[in-house]
XYZ file of C-alpha atoms in Angstrom:
365
model
C 0.000 0.000 0.000
C 1.718 3.151 -1.241
C 0.940 5.325 1.781
C 2.602 2.981 4.276
C 5.996 4.535 3.511
C 4.751 7.921 4.696
C 3.269 6.382 7.832
C 6.487 4.491 8.551
C 8.589 7.641 8.206
C 6.359 9.528 10.642
C 6.209 6.727 13.209
C 10.008 6.486 13.246
C 10.258 10.100 14.431
C 9.727 10.897 18.116
C 7.068 13.604 18.374
C 5.862 13.599 21.941
C 3.916 16.633 23.096
C 6.410 19.458 23.617
C 9.049 17.936 21.321
C 9.007 20.840 18.875
C 11.975 19.513 16.911
C 10.398 16.103 16.352
C 6.957 17.520 15.608
C 8.473 19.858 13.023
C 10.266 16.907 11.407
C 6.958 15.094 11.054
C 5.393 18.235 9.606
C 8.190 18.469 7.054
C 7.217 15.060 5.708
C 3.736 16.257 4.788
C 4.411 19.907 3.889
C 5.925 19.329 0.413
C 3.260 16.793 -0.503
C 0.453 19.228 0.272
C 2.240 22.145 -1.359
C 2.581 20.038 -4.515
C -1.223 19.811 -4.468
C -1.572 23.591 -4.382
C -2.066 24.020 -0.643
C -0.587 26.896 1.284
C 1.216 25.539 4.334
C 2.339 27.594 7.294
C 3.204 27.262 10.970
C 0.847 28.925 13.436
C 2.155 29.847 16.872
C -0.303 29.732 19.768
C -0.286 32.141 22.697
C 1.549 29.585 24.835
C 4.321 29.270 22.232
C 3.283 25.875 20.878
C 3.548 25.505 17.101
C 0.863 24.036 14.859
C 0.518 23.772 11.089
C -2.260 24.971 8.786
C -2.753 24.034 5.125
C -5.430 25.566 2.895
C -6.600 25.490 -0.729
C -9.703 26.167 -2.812
C -12.885 28.195 -2.524
C -16.474 27.298 -1.773
C -18.028 25.554 1.215
C -15.503 25.482 4.033
C -14.347 22.170 5.475
C -11.828 21.624 8.268
C -9.807 18.414 8.565
C -8.168 17.847 11.957
C -5.397 15.473 13.045
C -2.589 15.808 15.569
C 1.145 15.276 15.172
C 1.997 14.705 18.836
C 2.088 11.399 20.691
C 2.232 10.452 24.370
C 5.597 8.723 24.075
C 8.932 10.061 25.420
C 12.001 10.715 23.311
C 13.759 7.492 22.405
C 10.621 5.407 21.946
C 10.727 5.624 18.150
C 14.230 4.144 18.123
C 13.373 1.440 20.648
C 10.136 0.427 18.913
C 10.485 1.185 15.232
C 7.616 0.823 12.789
C 7.056 -2.798 11.858
C 4.438 -4.986 10.242
C 2.921 -8.234 11.491
C 0.343 -9.591 9.100
C -2.366 -6.955 8.678
C -1.106 -4.905 11.614
C 1.233 -1.917 11.494
C 2.923 -1.393 14.861
C 4.831 1.457 16.481
C 4.432 4.522 18.728
C 1.656 6.755 17.435
C 1.003 4.492 14.445
C -2.735 4.738 15.028
C -3.072 7.755 17.312
C -2.786 9.801 15.263
C -0.178 9.370 12.537
C -2.523 7.073 10.657
C -4.990 9.966 10.639
C -2.401 12.361 9.232
C -1.591 9.778 6.563
C -5.296 9.455 5.756
C -5.620 13.192 5.173
C -2.564 13.351 2.905
C -3.672 10.249 1.029
C -7.237 11.473 0.557
C -6.085 14.818 -0.790
C -3.637 13.198 -3.188
C -6.385 10.871 -4.403
C -8.742 13.833 -4.736
C -6.229 15.645 -6.952
C -6.573 12.813 -9.482
C -10.380 12.804 -9.350
C -10.765 16.567 -9.688
C -10.983 19.127 -6.918
C -14.468 19.855 -5.553
C -15.724 23.388 -4.971
C -14.512 23.466 -1.386
C -12.231 25.543 0.767
C -10.290 22.714 2.377
C -8.458 23.553 5.594
C -6.137 21.049 7.282
C -4.945 21.773 10.801
C -2.235 19.585 12.287
C -1.825 20.459 15.961
C 0.913 19.455 18.372
C -0.729 19.394 21.807
C -3.836 17.227 21.449
C -2.525 14.619 23.868
C -2.633 17.186 26.696
C -6.127 18.459 25.766
C -4.939 21.080 23.238
C -4.421 24.038 25.610
C -2.543 26.066 23.003
C -4.249 24.978 19.815
C -7.837 25.196 21.037
C -8.128 28.875 20.136
C -6.581 28.226 16.724
C -8.948 25.328 16.071
C -11.967 27.435 16.997
C -10.777 30.340 14.841
C -10.114 28.192 11.764
C -13.390 26.300 12.252
C -15.431 29.506 12.201
C -17.965 29.468 9.348
C -17.065 25.871 8.430
C -19.841 23.731 6.995
C -18.248 20.598 8.430
C -15.377 19.523 10.670
C -13.909 16.072 10.064
C -11.620 14.804 12.823
C -9.388 11.982 11.649
C -8.717 10.175 14.906
C -8.509 6.355 14.692
C -11.717 4.425 14.139
C -13.323 1.782 16.316
C -14.187 -0.918 13.785
C -16.149 0.424 10.789
C -17.698 3.244 12.789
C -17.885 7.019 12.831
C -17.891 8.848 16.177
C -20.864 11.203 16.547
C -20.587 11.995 20.275
C -17.854 12.259 22.893
C -17.803 12.847 26.632
C -16.590 16.121 28.060
C -13.475 15.976 30.227
C -12.408 17.773 33.387
C -9.053 17.603 35.151
C -8.795 18.559 38.827
C -6.218 18.517 41.597
C -7.297 18.453 45.235
C -4.640 19.589 47.695
C -5.013 18.948 51.426
C -2.974 20.861 53.997
C -2.515 19.740 57.593
C 0.122 19.999 60.318
C 3.218 17.835 60.657
C 4.157 16.222 63.970
C 6.172 13.294 65.320
C 3.929 10.240 65.033
C 5.215 8.883 68.344
C 5.926 11.647 70.832
C 3.646 14.388 69.454
C 0.924 12.436 67.658
C -1.991 14.559 68.905
C -0.281 17.772 67.786
C -0.514 16.714 64.144
C -3.309 17.200 61.629
C -3.216 14.297 59.186
C -3.606 15.492 55.582
C -3.715 11.937 54.209
C -6.570 11.023 56.542
C -8.537 14.002 55.307
C -7.728 13.136 51.706
C -9.139 9.648 52.295
C -12.437 11.171 53.423
C -12.424 13.487 50.409
C -11.774 10.646 47.959
C -14.836 8.752 49.142
C -16.969 11.875 48.720
C -15.576 12.645 45.267
C -16.128 9.132 43.970
C -19.643 9.293 45.381
C -20.560 12.094 42.978
C -20.461 9.669 40.046
C -23.809 8.915 38.411
C -22.971 6.258 35.880
C -26.569 6.031 34.670
C -26.372 9.727 33.723
C -22.936 9.460 32.127
C -21.224 11.373 34.952
C -18.078 9.763 36.349
C -15.324 10.963 38.658
C -12.154 8.945 39.051
C -9.427 9.669 41.597
C -6.514 8.416 39.532
C -3.414 9.397 41.515
C -2.636 10.239 45.130
C 0.515 11.433 46.868
C 1.339 12.536 50.381
C 3.561 12.207 53.381
C 7.310 11.969 53.846
C 7.943 9.148 56.318
C 5.693 6.733 58.241
C 6.740 8.242 61.588
C 5.623 11.744 60.616
C 2.005 12.904 60.665
C 1.658 14.181 57.074
C 0.988 17.858 56.537
C 0.261 17.533 52.816
C -1.568 15.194 50.463
C -2.804 15.500 46.908
C -5.135 13.685 44.527
C -5.730 14.062 40.802
C -9.265 13.612 39.531
C -10.690 12.820 36.095
C -14.250 13.990 35.398
C -16.447 12.885 32.480
C -19.825 14.347 31.512
C -22.117 13.838 28.518
C -24.262 16.995 28.482
C -23.293 20.693 28.651
C -25.862 21.336 31.390
C -24.109 18.834 33.675
C -21.006 21.020 33.906
C -22.272 23.695 36.312
C -24.059 21.137 38.489
C -21.104 18.828 39.011
C -18.604 21.670 39.474
C -20.773 23.214 42.176
C -21.109 19.865 43.947
C -17.373 19.222 43.710
C -16.546 22.617 45.201
C -19.066 22.185 48.010
C -17.982 18.745 49.200
C -14.237 19.423 48.982
C -14.663 22.648 50.920
C -15.825 20.743 54.010
C -13.135 18.960 56.049
C -13.821 16.160 58.533
C -10.315 16.097 60.023
C -9.705 18.975 62.488
C -6.904 21.349 61.533
C -6.906 20.524 57.822
C -7.951 22.602 54.843
C -8.303 21.962 51.125
C -7.725 23.693 47.811
C -9.392 22.526 44.589
C -7.760 23.377 41.263
C -8.741 22.544 37.694
C -11.436 22.967 35.076
C -13.317 21.368 32.210
C -10.670 20.929 29.506
C -12.959 19.604 26.770
C -16.692 20.424 26.599
C -19.023 17.500 25.936
C -19.930 16.623 22.351
C -23.456 15.205 22.585
C -25.049 13.441 19.657
C -27.263 15.955 17.858
C -29.053 16.517 14.567
C -26.116 18.368 12.987
C -23.574 15.652 13.720
C -25.966 12.874 12.744
C -26.796 14.556 9.425
C -23.086 14.783 8.612
C -22.661 11.141 9.592
C -25.524 10.117 7.292
C -23.791 11.874 4.386
C -20.571 9.976 5.052
C -22.511 6.750 5.532
C -24.114 7.192 2.099
C -20.697 7.667 0.489
C -19.411 4.588 2.286
C -22.370 2.505 1.139
C -21.567 3.278 -2.496
C -18.065 1.959 -1.794
C -19.371 -1.190 -0.141
C -18.548 -0.004 3.391
C -21.265 -0.337 6.044
C -20.622 2.372 8.613
C -22.089 2.617 12.097
C -22.392 5.549 14.504
C -20.918 5.337 18.001
C -20.557 7.497 21.105
C -17.135 7.550 22.773
C -16.188 8.052 26.396
C -12.942 9.721 25.334
C -12.432 13.294 24.209
C -10.763 14.865 21.186
C -10.563 18.158 19.336
C -13.999 17.339 17.931
C -15.382 18.441 21.314
C -14.319 22.034 20.664
C -15.888 22.473 17.242
C -19.069 20.602 18.124
C -19.507 22.942 21.102
C -19.534 25.857 18.634
C -22.533 24.348 16.861
C -20.534 23.253 13.802
C -21.444 19.866 12.275
C -18.638 17.592 13.480
C -17.806 13.913 13.302
C -14.741 11.998 14.432
C -13.095 8.617 14.027
C -12.512 8.996 10.290
C -9.036 7.497 10.511
C -8.079 3.850 9.981
C -9.109 1.161 12.439
C -6.653 0.787 15.301
C -6.238 0.098 18.993
C -3.857 -0.295 21.906
C -3.422 3.449 22.004
C -0.876 4.947 24.403
C 0.728 1.526 24.906
C 3.400 -0.764 23.506
C 0.617 -2.742 21.797
C -0.595 0.157 19.641
C -1.581 -0.995 16.160
C -3.324 0.001 12.947
C -5.169 -2.368 10.623
C -3.311 -1.942 7.333
C -6.272 -3.037 5.240
C -8.378 -0.214 6.686
C -5.981 2.559 5.635
C -6.871 2.490 1.944
C -10.597 2.242 2.746
C -10.484 5.287 4.986
C -8.427 7.272 2.474
C -10.991 6.545 -0.233
C -13.891 7.225 2.137
C -12.546 10.673 3.036
C -11.712 11.493 -0.578
C -15.132 10.291 -1.701
C -16.942 12.378 0.882
C -14.989 15.544 0.060
C -15.728 15.018 -3.635
C -19.455 14.634 -2.951
C -19.890 17.222 -0.176
C -20.562 20.304 -2.374
C -23.678 18.538 -3.686
C -25.204 18.073 -0.225
């Protein structure tokens, strides 16, 4: 498959979030290919200094294609686990999330150049901080997406599905402050921050309403120095997931209220954090866009389904602006963020042709 060489070259470059040198190297693999197709291609610097890349060509209905260049893996991973193939699986760091998506965009546009360009203004944004919730690129994404008729996010697919909804994500840190003391000779003088954190954890977890799609997970805890010292500090990191915009204010108010009340005398708390990705509920706009893509797929012999994902992506941002948005347009893959990450090779060509076919047909819808 001719696009595997591009994917292999990208996977064999470390491009963890914050690795500007590596991310730029990956960008340089796709820049000349898009410029050869008549796209402008330029770096865009966010307010926090992070660098992202925007390509644009054509006039007409505006479409935004999104995929990220960064991975979760540290420098050295690409050398230790180079791109390799086992049967129908391509393996390597970031091979699916999301370098297969970048490859899909490049491939679809190259295929489209042979079929004839549609009357579209095609924008491609390749950001470099998606794996940390896109703090720098969010504003750029929202600016470029303005007035778009559709946003297509090319994250990896789950089977032959298109993602029409995603959960919103919040990240919080709860800090507990107490008073240190010798655990033997001055035990009663101390105020145990870890004890208070334990009470807080039970309350936080108790806010989850799984039947409503609201979950809170205390994922990490730290605290204390030695077992013979009453700890004066403890900390927990919390992941929050919601499915509806109206749940945000409710759960944030509850979280602030319960963490503001301490059961352990002499301790106090400080809650930090926010919603980092708004929820992307399934709605008529997203479903209509999905139905268009489904119709294109059917003509190609691909039966596509619609799914809702518990994870977040940059699709959350554009959907929250009321722009028709779907996700999961990349090849089928799995094992993300692990040594087992893979992409189904046979799905790459299908997804390239699906994206090219939709872009070709979209002006008629």
